[in-house]
Amino acid sequence: MRAIAWLMLLVISPWASAQSDAQQWPTQDGPVTVVWENPDDYRDVKAASGRQDRYENHVFATLGKQFQKSLGPLLNDDEKLVITVSNLDLAGDVRPSFGATTNDIRIVKSVYPPRISFRWSLLDGSGNEVEGDRVELKDLGFERGPATARFNNEPLKYELAMIERWVRDEVPPVLAARR
């Protein structure tokens, strides 16, 4: 009887702790807040190796910091910009290595461009939305271009360059006028 109780405890314990450990995705706060909405539904944020949750955490933190660094200087002191990401597709596609290594491989080709979908909202000091819009970014020429060279040593260089290019070339007029 005692063995059955221990066996049940061993079986139930990992399941119970897994249920209580809800994944907390990084949400960058400050003048520019980045929220990752339903990341389990994103098109491609697959890890080629390592733990999936750690990889996603790294991707979300890196891209969120890029949004903050690029857009923060464009805001007035009392304003806040909220970016809610609804979909993400990293450059490339993860494929199995079929025994060549223990890890999968991310194949980066022009047929797998990076994409990101988000909504931005500019809030005034009272928290009222001044302006906002939906943005669908896709970089079909991601493998070439000077912006990509700037991020050459970064693992997410194509996505970082795509965000930087949007801020430089297509940022909303309400923010662009402040440059």
mmCIF file of C-alpha atoms in Angstrom:
data_model
loop_
_atom_site.group_PDB
_atom_site.id
_atom_site.type_symbol
_atom_site.label_atom_id
_atom_site.label_comp_id
_atom_site.label_asym_id
_atom_site.label_seq_id
_atom_site.Cartn_x
_atom_site.Cartn_y
_atom_site.Cartn_z
ATOM 1 C CA MET A 1 0.000 0.000 0.000
ATOM 2 C CA ARG A 2 2.835 2.344 0.906
ATOM 3 C CA ALA A 3 4.514 1.655 -2.460
ATOM 4 C CA ILE A 4 1.336 2.599 -4.312
ATOM 5 C CA ALA A 5 1.110 5.888 -2.387
ATOM 6 C CA TRP A 6 4.727 6.754 -3.255
ATOM 7 C CA LEU A 7 4.194 5.797 -6.855
ATOM 8 C CA MET A 8 1.113 8.026 -7.119
ATOM 9 C CA LEU A 9 3.013 10.882 -5.497
ATOM 10 C CA LEU A 10 5.829 10.513 -8.036
ATOM 11 C CA VAL A 11 3.376 10.486 -10.939
ATOM 12 C CA ILE A 12 1.200 13.388 -9.755
ATOM 13 C CA SER A 13 3.937 15.749 -8.479
ATOM 14 C CA PRO A 14 5.479 16.720 -11.817
ATOM 15 C CA TRP A 15 2.040 17.136 -13.362
ATOM 16 C CA ALA A 16 0.814 19.338 -10.503
ATOM 17 C CA SER A 17 3.902 21.554 -10.553
ATOM 18 C CA ALA A 18 3.726 21.865 -14.347
ATOM 19 C CA GLN A 19 0.121 23.006 -14.114
ATOM 20 C CA SER A 20 0.953 25.716 -11.564
ATOM 21 C CA ASP A 21 3.973 27.067 -13.455
ATOM 22 C CA ALA A 22 2.283 29.236 -16.077
ATOM 23 C CA GLN A 23 4.842 30.631 -18.510
ATOM 24 C CA GLN A 24 5.525 34.309 -17.932
ATOM 25 C CA TRP A 25 6.705 35.933 -21.153
ATOM 26 C CA PRO A 26 8.804 39.035 -20.802
ATOM 27 C CA THR A 27 6.770 42.189 -21.087
ATOM 28 C CA GLN A 28 9.043 45.177 -21.346
ATOM 29 C CA ASP A 29 7.685 48.135 -19.413
ATOM 30 C CA GLY A 30 8.615 51.791 -19.514
ATOM 31 C CA PRO A 31 7.822 54.461 -22.094
ATOM 32 C CA VAL A 32 7.582 51.658 -24.678
ATOM 33 C CA THR A 33 5.713 48.588 -23.456
ATOM 34 C CA VAL A 34 5.820 45.405 -25.529
ATOM 35 C CA VAL A 35 3.197 42.741 -24.908
ATOM 36 C CA TRP A 36 3.440 39.276 -26.470
ATOM 37 C CA GLU A 37 -0.151 38.189 -27.086
ATOM 38 C CA ASN A 38 -0.854 34.417 -27.307
ATOM 39 C CA PRO A 39 2.700 33.381 -28.251
ATOM 40 C CA ASP A 40 1.688 29.721 -28.514
ATOM 41 C CA ASP A 41 -0.244 30.685 -31.653
ATOM 42 C CA TYR A 42 2.698 32.394 -33.386
ATOM 43 C CA ARG A 43 3.613 31.027 -36.779
ATOM 44 C CA ASP A 44 7.287 30.192 -36.095
ATOM 45 C CA VAL A 45 9.309 30.767 -32.960
ATOM 46 C CA LYS A 46 10.713 27.242 -32.894
ATOM 47 C CA ALA A 47 13.988 26.462 -31.184
ATOM 48 C CA ALA A 48 16.420 24.439 -33.256
ATOM 49 C CA SER A 49 18.136 23.260 -30.073
ATOM 50 C CA GLY A 50 17.732 23.682 -26.343
ATOM 51 C CA ARG A 51 14.559 24.293 -24.391
ATOM 52 C CA GLN A 52 11.696 25.911 -26.273
ATOM 53 C CA ASP A 53 10.595 28.160 -23.392
ATOM 54 C CA ARG A 54 14.111 29.568 -22.938
ATOM 55 C CA TYR A 55 14.442 30.236 -26.650
ATOM 56 C CA GLU A 56 11.098 32.016 -26.778
ATOM 57 C CA ASN A 57 12.060 34.073 -23.734
ATOM 58 C CA HIS A 58 15.304 35.108 -25.475
ATOM 59 C CA VAL A 59 13.498 35.991 -28.733
ATOM 60 C CA PHE A 60 10.802 38.052 -27.004
ATOM 61 C CA ALA A 61 13.287 39.883 -24.767
ATOM 62 C CA THR A 62 15.641 40.693 -27.661
ATOM 63 C CA LEU A 63 12.939 41.973 -30.014
ATOM 64 C CA GLY A 64 11.172 43.853 -27.207
ATOM 65 C CA LYS A 65 14.392 45.673 -26.322
ATOM 66 C CA GLN A 66 14.840 46.635 -29.978
ATOM 67 C CA PHE A 67 11.370 48.208 -30.027
ATOM 68 C CA GLN A 68 12.197 50.097 -26.828
ATOM 69 C CA LYS A 69 15.592 51.285 -28.023
ATOM 70 C CA SER A 70 14.284 52.422 -31.420
ATOM 71 C CA LEU A 71 11.004 54.027 -30.362
ATOM 72 C CA GLY A 72 11.708 55.335 -26.858
ATOM 73 C CA PRO A 73 13.604 58.464 -27.971
ATOM 74 C CA LEU A 74 10.644 59.514 -30.172
ATOM 75 C CA LEU A 75 8.241 59.877 -27.234
ATOM 76 C CA ASN A 76 7.535 62.939 -25.128
ATOM 77 C CA ASP A 77 8.026 62.630 -21.372
ATOM 78 C CA ASP A 78 4.350 62.059 -20.549
ATOM 79 C CA GLU A 79 3.600 59.652 -23.419
ATOM 80 C CA LYS A 80 3.604 55.894 -23.559
ATOM 81 C CA LEU A 81 3.674 53.578 -26.557
ATOM 82 C CA VAL A 82 2.147 50.107 -26.239
ATOM 83 C CA ILE A 83 3.048 47.488 -28.822
ATOM 84 C CA THR A 84 0.983 44.303 -28.767
ATOM 85 C CA VAL A 85 2.520 41.581 -30.911
ATOM 86 C CA SER A 86 -0.071 39.177 -32.332
ATOM 87 C CA ASN A 87 2.105 37.027 -34.618
ATOM 88 C CA LEU A 88 5.766 36.319 -35.251
ATOM 89 C CA ASP A 89 7.497 34.254 -37.914
ATOM 90 C CA LEU A 90 11.282 34.145 -37.642
ATOM 91 C CA ALA A 91 13.457 34.054 -40.748
ATOM 92 C CA GLY A 92 14.054 30.509 -41.888
ATOM 93 C CA ASP A 93 12.402 27.246 -41.027
ATOM 94 C CA VAL A 94 13.370 24.580 -38.482
ATOM 95 C CA ARG A 95 14.012 21.177 -40.030
ATOM 96 C CA PRO A 96 15.092 17.873 -38.485
ATOM 97 C CA SER A 97 18.749 16.946 -38.935
ATOM 98 C CA PHE A 98 17.925 13.229 -39.380
ATOM 99 C CA GLY A 99 20.619 12.005 -37.033
ATOM 100 C CA ALA A 100 23.483 14.210 -38.217
ATOM 101 C CA THR A 101 23.244 15.995 -34.849
ATOM 102 C CA THR A 102 20.996 15.701 -31.826
ATOM 103 C CA ASN A 103 19.487 19.100 -32.657
ATOM 104 C CA ASP A 104 17.287 20.336 -35.455
ATOM 105 C CA ILE A 105 18.586 22.933 -37.919
ATOM 106 C CA ARG A 106 17.128 26.332 -38.868
ATOM 107 C CA ILE A 107 17.422 26.678 -42.637
ATOM 108 C CA VAL A 108 17.498 30.337 -43.705
ATOM 109 C CA LYS A 109 16.447 30.861 -47.327
ATOM 110 C CA SER A 110 14.660 33.656 -49.136
ATOM 111 C CA VAL A 111 11.458 31.583 -49.244
ATOM 112 C CA TYR A 112 11.199 31.854 -45.424
ATOM 113 C CA PRO A 113 11.151 35.641 -44.767
ATOM 114 C CA PRO A 114 10.730 37.116 -41.289
ATOM 115 C CA ARG A 115 7.292 38.517 -40.423
ATOM 116 C CA ILE A 116 5.801 40.256 -37.437
ATOM 117 C CA SER A 117 2.269 41.526 -36.837
ATOM 118 C CA PHE A 118 1.505 44.011 -34.097
ATOM 119 C CA ARG A 119 -0.722 46.850 -33.007
ATOM 120 C CA TRP A 120 0.753 50.049 -31.637
ATOM 121 C CA SER A 121 -1.076 52.554 -29.452
ATOM 122 C CA LEU A 122 0.250 55.964 -28.479
ATOM 123 C CA LEU A 123 -1.112 57.006 -25.090
ATOM 124 C CA ASP A 124 -1.052 60.507 -23.620
ATOM 125 C CA GLY A 125 -0.247 61.318 -19.990
ATOM 126 C CA SER A 126 -3.826 60.459 -18.954
ATOM 127 C CA GLY A 127 -3.674 57.025 -20.590
ATOM 128 C CA ASN A 128 -5.973 57.971 -23.477
ATOM 129 C CA GLU A 129 -5.128 56.623 -26.913
ATOM 130 C CA VAL A 130 -3.975 59.464 -29.166
ATOM 131 C CA GLU A 131 -3.314 57.323 -32.216
ATOM 132 C CA GLY A 132 -2.833 53.663 -33.111
ATOM 133 C CA ASP A 133 -2.712 51.246 -35.989
ATOM 134 C CA ARG A 134 -2.075 47.655 -37.027
ATOM 135 C CA VAL A 135 1.239 46.833 -38.689
ATOM 136 C CA GLU A 136 2.164 43.790 -40.779
ATOM 137 C CA LEU A 137 5.905 43.684 -41.447
ATOM 138 C CA LYS A 138 7.416 41.226 -43.917
ATOM 139 C CA ASP A 139 10.931 41.556 -45.288
ATOM 140 C CA LEU A 140 11.179 39.696 -48.593
ATOM 141 C CA GLY A 141 14.710 41.010 -49.233
ATOM 142 C CA PHE A 142 15.951 40.129 -45.762
ATOM 143 C CA GLU A 143 19.141 38.396 -46.882
ATOM 144 C CA ARG A 144 20.634 41.514 -48.395
ATOM 145 C CA GLY A 145 20.801 45.128 -47.362
ATOM 146 C CA PRO A 146 22.943 47.415 -45.223
ATOM 147 C CA ALA A 147 20.708 47.202 -42.130
ATOM 148 C CA THR A 148 21.255 43.464 -41.859
ATOM 149 C CA ALA A 149 25.028 43.993 -41.871
ATOM 150 C CA ARG A 150 24.710 46.202 -38.773
ATOM 151 C CA PHE A 151 23.245 43.267 -36.827
ATOM 152 C CA ASN A 152 25.531 40.660 -38.402
ATOM 153 C CA ASN A 153 26.689 39.190 -35.066
ATOM 154 C CA GLU A 154 23.162 38.950 -33.621
ATOM 155 C CA PRO A 155 21.228 35.672 -33.729
ATOM 156 C CA LEU A 156 18.013 37.522 -34.682
ATOM 157 C CA LYS A 157 19.681 39.871 -37.168
ATOM 158 C CA TYR A 158 16.940 39.727 -39.796
ATOM 159 C CA GLU A 159 14.159 40.486 -37.334
ATOM 160 C CA LEU A 160 16.151 43.277 -35.626
ATOM 161 C CA ALA A 161 16.919 44.866 -38.998
ATOM 162 C CA MET A 162 13.250 44.640 -40.017
ATOM 163 C CA ILE A 163 12.153 46.490 -36.852
ATOM 164 C CA GLU A 164 14.870 49.119 -37.288
ATOM 165 C CA ARG A 165 13.906 49.663 -40.934
ATOM 166 C CA TRP A 166 10.241 50.131 -39.962
ATOM 167 C CA VAL A 167 11.171 52.742 -37.357
ATOM 168 C CA ARG A 168 13.463 54.530 -39.802
ATOM 169 C CA ASP A 169 11.234 54.450 -42.900
ATOM 170 C CA GLU A 170 7.638 53.775 -41.938
ATOM 171 C CA VAL A 171 7.186 54.878 -38.340
ATOM 172 C CA PRO A 172 3.812 56.598 -37.846
ATOM 173 C CA PRO A 173 3.787 60.295 -38.811
ATOM 174 C CA VAL A 174 2.805 61.336 -35.285
ATOM 175 C CA LEU A 175 6.168 59.986 -34.072
ATOM 176 C CA ALA A 176 8.256 60.694 -37.185
ATOM 177 C CA ALA A 177 7.675 64.451 -36.880
ATOM 178 C CA ARG A 178 9.693 64.446 -33.643
ATOM 179 C CA ARG A 179 12.970 63.243 -35.109
#
